[in-house]
mmCIF file of C-alpha atoms in Angstrom:
data_model
loop_
_atom_site.group_PDB
_atom_site.id
_atom_site.type_symbol
_atom_site.label_atom_id
_atom_site.label_comp_id
_atom_site.label_asym_id
_atom_site.label_seq_id
_atom_site.Cartn_x
_atom_site.Cartn_y
_atom_site.Cartn_z
ATOM 1 C CA UNK A 1 -9.512 11.134 -3.317
ATOM 2 C CA UNK A 2 -8.221 12.124 0.122
ATOM 3 C CA UNK A 3 -6.318 15.250 1.098
ATOM 4 C CA UNK A 4 -5.449 15.612 4.798
ATOM 5 C CA UNK A 5 -3.254 18.394 6.185
ATOM 6 C CA UNK A 6 -4.352 18.123 9.798
ATOM 7 C CA UNK A 7 -2.144 18.883 12.766
ATOM 8 C CA UNK A 8 -2.243 15.642 14.695
ATOM 9 C CA UNK A 9 -0.962 15.814 18.268
ATOM 10 C CA UNK A 10 0.451 12.694 19.846
ATOM 11 C CA UNK A 11 0.464 11.508 23.432
ATOM 12 C CA UNK A 12 3.659 10.315 25.012
ATOM 13 C CA UNK A 13 4.815 7.887 27.675
ATOM 14 C CA UNK A 14 7.968 9.958 28.195
ATOM 15 C CA UNK A 15 6.207 13.140 29.239
ATOM 16 C CA UNK A 16 7.681 14.893 32.259
ATOM 17 C CA UNK A 17 5.252 17.537 33.388
ATOM 18 C CA UNK A 18 5.439 19.374 36.703
ATOM 19 C CA UNK A 19 1.710 20.137 36.845
ATOM 20 C CA UNK A 20 0.904 16.366 36.786
ATOM 21 C CA UNK A 21 -1.571 16.876 33.963
ATOM 22 C CA UNK A 22 -1.233 13.737 31.820
ATOM 23 C CA UNK A 23 -3.119 15.474 28.993
ATOM 24 C CA UNK A 24 -0.544 18.249 28.567
ATOM 25 C CA UNK A 25 1.525 17.854 25.434
ATOM 26 C CA UNK A 26 4.720 19.829 25.051
ATOM 27 C CA UNK A 27 7.111 19.882 22.160
ATOM 28 C CA UNK A 28 10.613 20.982 21.457
ATOM 29 C CA UNK A 29 10.686 24.511 19.997
ATOM 30 C CA UNK A 30 12.840 23.165 17.145
ATOM 31 C CA UNK A 31 10.418 20.348 16.298
ATOM 32 C CA UNK A 32 8.732 20.532 12.932
ATOM 33 C CA UNK A 33 5.186 19.146 13.083
ATOM 34 C CA UNK A 34 3.843 18.050 9.700
ATOM 35 C CA UNK A 35 1.018 15.709 8.779
ATOM 36 C CA UNK A 36 0.140 15.745 5.101
ATOM 37 C CA UNK A 37 -1.503 12.845 3.270
ATOM 38 C CA UNK A 38 -2.753 12.805 -0.296
ATOM 39 C CA UNK A 39 -4.303 9.640 -1.708
ATOM 40 C CA UNK A 40 -6.121 9.161 -4.944
ATOM 41 C CA UNK A 41 -7.244 6.195 -6.922
ATOM 42 C CA UNK A 42 -9.540 5.103 -9.658
ATOM 43 C CA UNK A 43 -10.755 1.906 -11.233
ATOM 44 C CA UNK A 44 -12.663 1.008 -14.354
ATOM 45 C CA UNK A 45 -14.599 -2.205 -14.928
ATOM 46 C CA UNK A 46 -15.741 -3.169 -18.398
ATOM 47 C CA UNK A 47 -17.982 -6.209 -18.864
ATOM 48 C CA UNK A 48 -19.209 -7.821 -22.069
ATOM 49 C CA UNK A 49 -21.859 -10.595 -22.087
ATOM 50 C CA UNK A 50 -21.834 -12.625 -25.299
ATOM 51 C CA UNK A 51 -24.298 -15.346 -24.259
ATOM 52 C CA UNK A 52 -22.116 -18.453 -23.923
ATOM 53 C CA UNK A 53 -19.107 -16.472 -22.726
ATOM 54 C CA UNK A 54 -18.336 -13.262 -20.853
ATOM 55 C CA UNK A 55 -15.384 -10.899 -20.882
ATOM 56 C CA UNK A 56 -14.422 -8.613 -17.972
ATOM 57 C CA UNK A 57 -11.619 -6.068 -17.754
ATOM 58 C CA UNK A 58 -10.692 -4.396 -14.456
ATOM 59 C CA UNK A 59 -8.129 -1.578 -14.535
ATOM 60 C CA UNK A 60 -7.055 0.264 -11.376
ATOM 61 C CA UNK A 61 -4.546 2.938 -10.360
ATOM 62 C CA UNK A 62 -3.668 4.326 -6.936
ATOM 63 C CA UNK A 63 -1.250 7.017 -5.764
ATOM 64 C CA UNK A 64 -0.297 7.916 -2.191
ATOM 65 C CA UNK A 65 1.930 10.723 -0.929
ATOM 66 C CA UNK A 66 2.583 11.184 2.778
ATOM 67 C CA UNK A 67 4.734 13.767 4.560
ATOM 68 C CA UNK A 68 5.176 13.584 8.307
ATOM 69 C CA UNK A 69 7.380 15.099 11.012
ATOM 70 C CA UNK A 70 6.705 14.806 14.722
ATOM 71 C CA UNK A 71 8.005 15.261 18.257
ATOM 72 C CA UNK A 72 7.243 11.774 19.573
ATOM 73 C CA UNK A 73 8.417 12.080 23.188
ATOM 74 C CA UNK A 74 6.440 15.252 23.932
ATOM 75 C CA UNK A 75 9.235 16.963 25.850
ATOM 76 C CA UNK A 76 9.961 20.622 25.245
ATOM 77 C CA UNK A 77 13.224 20.590 27.207
ATOM 78 C CA UNK A 78 15.198 18.156 24.975
ATOM 79 C CA UNK A 79 15.154 16.882 21.418
ATOM 80 C CA UNK A 80 15.366 13.245 22.462
ATOM 81 C CA UNK A 81 12.986 11.300 20.215
ATOM 82 C CA UNK A 82 11.709 13.032 17.107
ATOM 83 C CA UNK A 83 10.889 12.129 13.543
ATOM 84 C CA UNK A 84 12.486 15.049 11.704
ATOM 85 C CA UNK A 85 11.141 13.877 8.369
ATOM 86 C CA UNK A 86 9.160 10.952 6.987
ATOM 87 C CA UNK A 87 8.157 10.822 3.326
ATOM 88 C CA UNK A 88 6.339 8.088 1.417
ATOM 89 C CA UNK A 89 5.539 8.127 -2.281
ATOM 90 C CA UNK A 90 3.688 5.028 -3.452
ATOM 91 C CA UNK A 91 1.880 4.178 -6.666
ATOM 92 C CA UNK A 92 0.320 1.025 -8.011
ATOM 93 C CA UNK A 93 -1.346 -0.132 -11.203
ATOM 94 C CA UNK A 94 -3.256 -3.344 -11.865
ATOM 95 C CA UNK A 95 -4.993 -4.869 -14.864
ATOM 96 C CA UNK A 96 -7.035 -8.064 -15.066
ATOM 97 C CA UNK A 97 -8.739 -9.697 -18.055
ATOM 98 C CA UNK A 98 -11.182 -12.539 -17.455
ATOM 99 C CA UNK A 99 -13.032 -14.774 -19.911
ATOM 100 C CA UNK A 100 -15.685 -17.153 -18.574
ATOM 101 C CA UNK A 101 -18.486 -19.305 -19.863
ATOM 102 C CA UNK A 102 -20.861 -22.153 -19.109
ATOM 103 C CA UNK A 103 -20.479 -24.438 -22.111
ATOM 104 C CA UNK A 104 -17.735 -26.072 -24.139
ATOM 105 C CA UNK A 105 -18.693 -27.765 -27.400
ATOM 106 C CA UNK A 106 -22.317 -28.090 -26.289
ATOM 107 C CA UNK A 107 -21.534 -29.450 -22.817
ATOM 108 C CA UNK A 108 -22.536 -27.706 -19.581
ATOM 109 C CA UNK A 109 -18.943 -27.232 -18.444
ATOM 110 C CA UNK A 110 -18.184 -24.012 -16.545
ATOM 111 C CA UNK A 111 -14.859 -22.404 -17.301
ATOM 112 C CA UNK A 112 -12.851 -19.296 -16.538
ATOM 113 C CA UNK A 113 -9.490 -18.097 -17.840
ATOM 114 C CA UNK A 114 -7.637 -14.878 -17.386
ATOM 115 C CA UNK A 115 -4.517 -12.821 -17.004
ATOM 116 C CA UNK A 116 -3.445 -10.420 -14.252
ATOM 117 C CA UNK A 117 -0.745 -7.748 -13.994
ATOM 118 C CA UNK A 118 0.301 -5.626 -10.978
ATOM 119 C CA UNK A 119 3.026 -3.018 -10.552
ATOM 120 C CA UNK A 120 3.890 -1.080 -7.388
ATOM 121 C CA UNK A 121 6.608 1.505 -6.713
ATOM 122 C CA UNK A 122 7.494 2.733 -3.211
ATOM 123 C CA UNK A 123 9.940 5.422 -2.138
ATOM 124 C CA UNK A 124 10.276 5.882 1.619
ATOM 125 C CA UNK A 125 12.630 8.275 3.403
ATOM 126 C CA UNK A 126 12.830 9.124 7.068
ATOM 127 C CA UNK A 127 15.094 10.919 9.491
ATOM 128 C CA UNK A 128 14.823 9.753 13.098
ATOM 129 C CA UNK A 129 16.436 11.626 15.985
ATOM 130 C CA UNK A 130 17.141 9.570 19.132
ATOM 131 C CA UNK A 131 19.273 11.645 21.541
ATOM 132 C CA UNK A 132 21.561 12.683 18.667
ATOM 133 C CA UNK A 133 21.472 14.239 15.210
ATOM 134 C CA UNK A 134 19.095 12.261 13.034
ATOM 135 C CA UNK A 135 19.974 9.074 11.229
ATOM 136 C CA UNK A 136 18.323 8.824 7.851
ATOM 137 C CA UNK A 137 17.102 5.856 5.890
ATOM 138 C CA UNK A 138 16.042 5.683 2.280
ATOM 139 C CA UNK A 139 14.130 2.698 0.858
ATOM 140 C CA UNK A 140 13.112 2.050 -2.736
ATOM 141 C CA UNK A 141 10.908 -0.991 -3.343
ATOM 142 C CA UNK A 142 9.476 -2.131 -6.659
ATOM 143 C CA UNK A 143 7.107 -5.039 -7.268
ATOM 144 C CA UNK A 144 5.993 -6.457 -10.594
ATOM 145 C CA UNK A 145 3.618 -9.414 -10.792
ATOM 146 C CA UNK A 146 1.984 -11.164 -13.712
ATOM 147 C CA UNK A 147 -0.211 -14.252 -13.749
ATOM 148 C CA UNK A 148 -2.324 -16.421 -16.023
ATOM 149 C CA UNK A 149 -4.973 -18.819 -14.773
ATOM 150 C CA UNK A 150 -7.677 -21.222 -15.918
ATOM 151 C CA UNK A 151 -10.308 -23.385 -14.261
ATOM 152 C CA UNK A 152 -12.756 -25.933 -15.660
ATOM 153 C CA UNK A 153 -15.676 -27.641 -13.922
ATOM 154 C CA UNK A 154 -16.922 -30.663 -15.858
ATOM 155 C CA UNK A 155 -20.333 -32.141 -14.904
ATOM 156 C CA UNK A 156 -20.552 -35.927 -15.092
ATOM 157 C CA UNK A 157 -24.096 -36.047 -13.733
ATOM 158 C CA UNK A 158 -26.463 -33.534 -12.146
ATOM 159 C CA UNK A 159 -24.879 -34.313 -8.752
ATOM 160 C CA UNK A 160 -21.266 -35.135 -9.626
ATOM 161 C CA UNK A 161 -18.675 -32.901 -11.253
ATOM 162 C CA UNK A 162 -14.920 -32.449 -11.224
ATOM 163 C CA UNK A 163 -13.032 -29.180 -11.067
ATOM 164 C CA UNK A 164 -9.449 -28.621 -12.186
ATOM 165 C CA UNK A 165 -7.519 -25.407 -12.326
ATOM 166 C CA UNK A 166 -4.068 -23.968 -12.728
ATOM 167 C CA UNK A 167 -2.393 -20.663 -12.077
ATOM 168 C CA UNK A 168 1.071 -19.488 -12.973
ATOM 169 C CA UNK A 169 2.395 -16.392 -11.204
ATOM 170 C CA UNK A 170 5.674 -14.612 -11.748
ATOM 171 C CA UNK A 171 6.651 -11.956 -9.228
ATOM 172 C CA UNK A 172 9.748 -9.818 -9.027
ATOM 173 C CA UNK A 173 10.514 -7.659 -5.991
ATOM 174 C CA UNK A 174 13.490 -5.424 -5.502
ATOM 175 C CA UNK A 175 14.469 -3.263 -2.573
ATOM 176 C CA UNK A 176 17.310 -0.828 -2.128
ATOM 177 C CA UNK A 177 17.922 0.317 1.443
ATOM 178 C CA UNK A 178 20.441 2.943 2.475
ATOM 179 C CA UNK A 179 21.266 3.915 6.063
ATOM 180 C CA UNK A 180 23.055 7.210 6.764
ATOM 181 C CA UNK A 181 24.543 8.009 10.186
#
């Protein structure tokens, strides 16, 4: 878990400062300075050992929320380059099941098989001011992935074996992007 509401101050290459102090940071009186980040996540691993075969389940969830607004150029006299608003809401979930073992029908073959699922949702919005009222952009991105896999290592002798494996993955991504002037 992370919760950060610090007031980060940024340096600027555009700074015009009569006292020639490169460490002075000014900002427009209208600028809204925000830096807020909240991140949390958890995972759970369950393992079962049955002698000749094992089962493992890994479940995970993560959530991120970020709010940001900043006066990027560091000039108090004009509102020339500012991020009036920047918001990100992101969440993701994943689940994996794995079966593995070290024998098949009495042989010493090593094997593993499993399934994986992942889902992520992103909403991003920002308003950027460059010498004019801000333009805004809104992005919505979704990802969904699923996969199955298997691998087998067959020993022919103590020093020679062959390994074969396969994985099938299906992934769907969508993005909606809107630009407002």
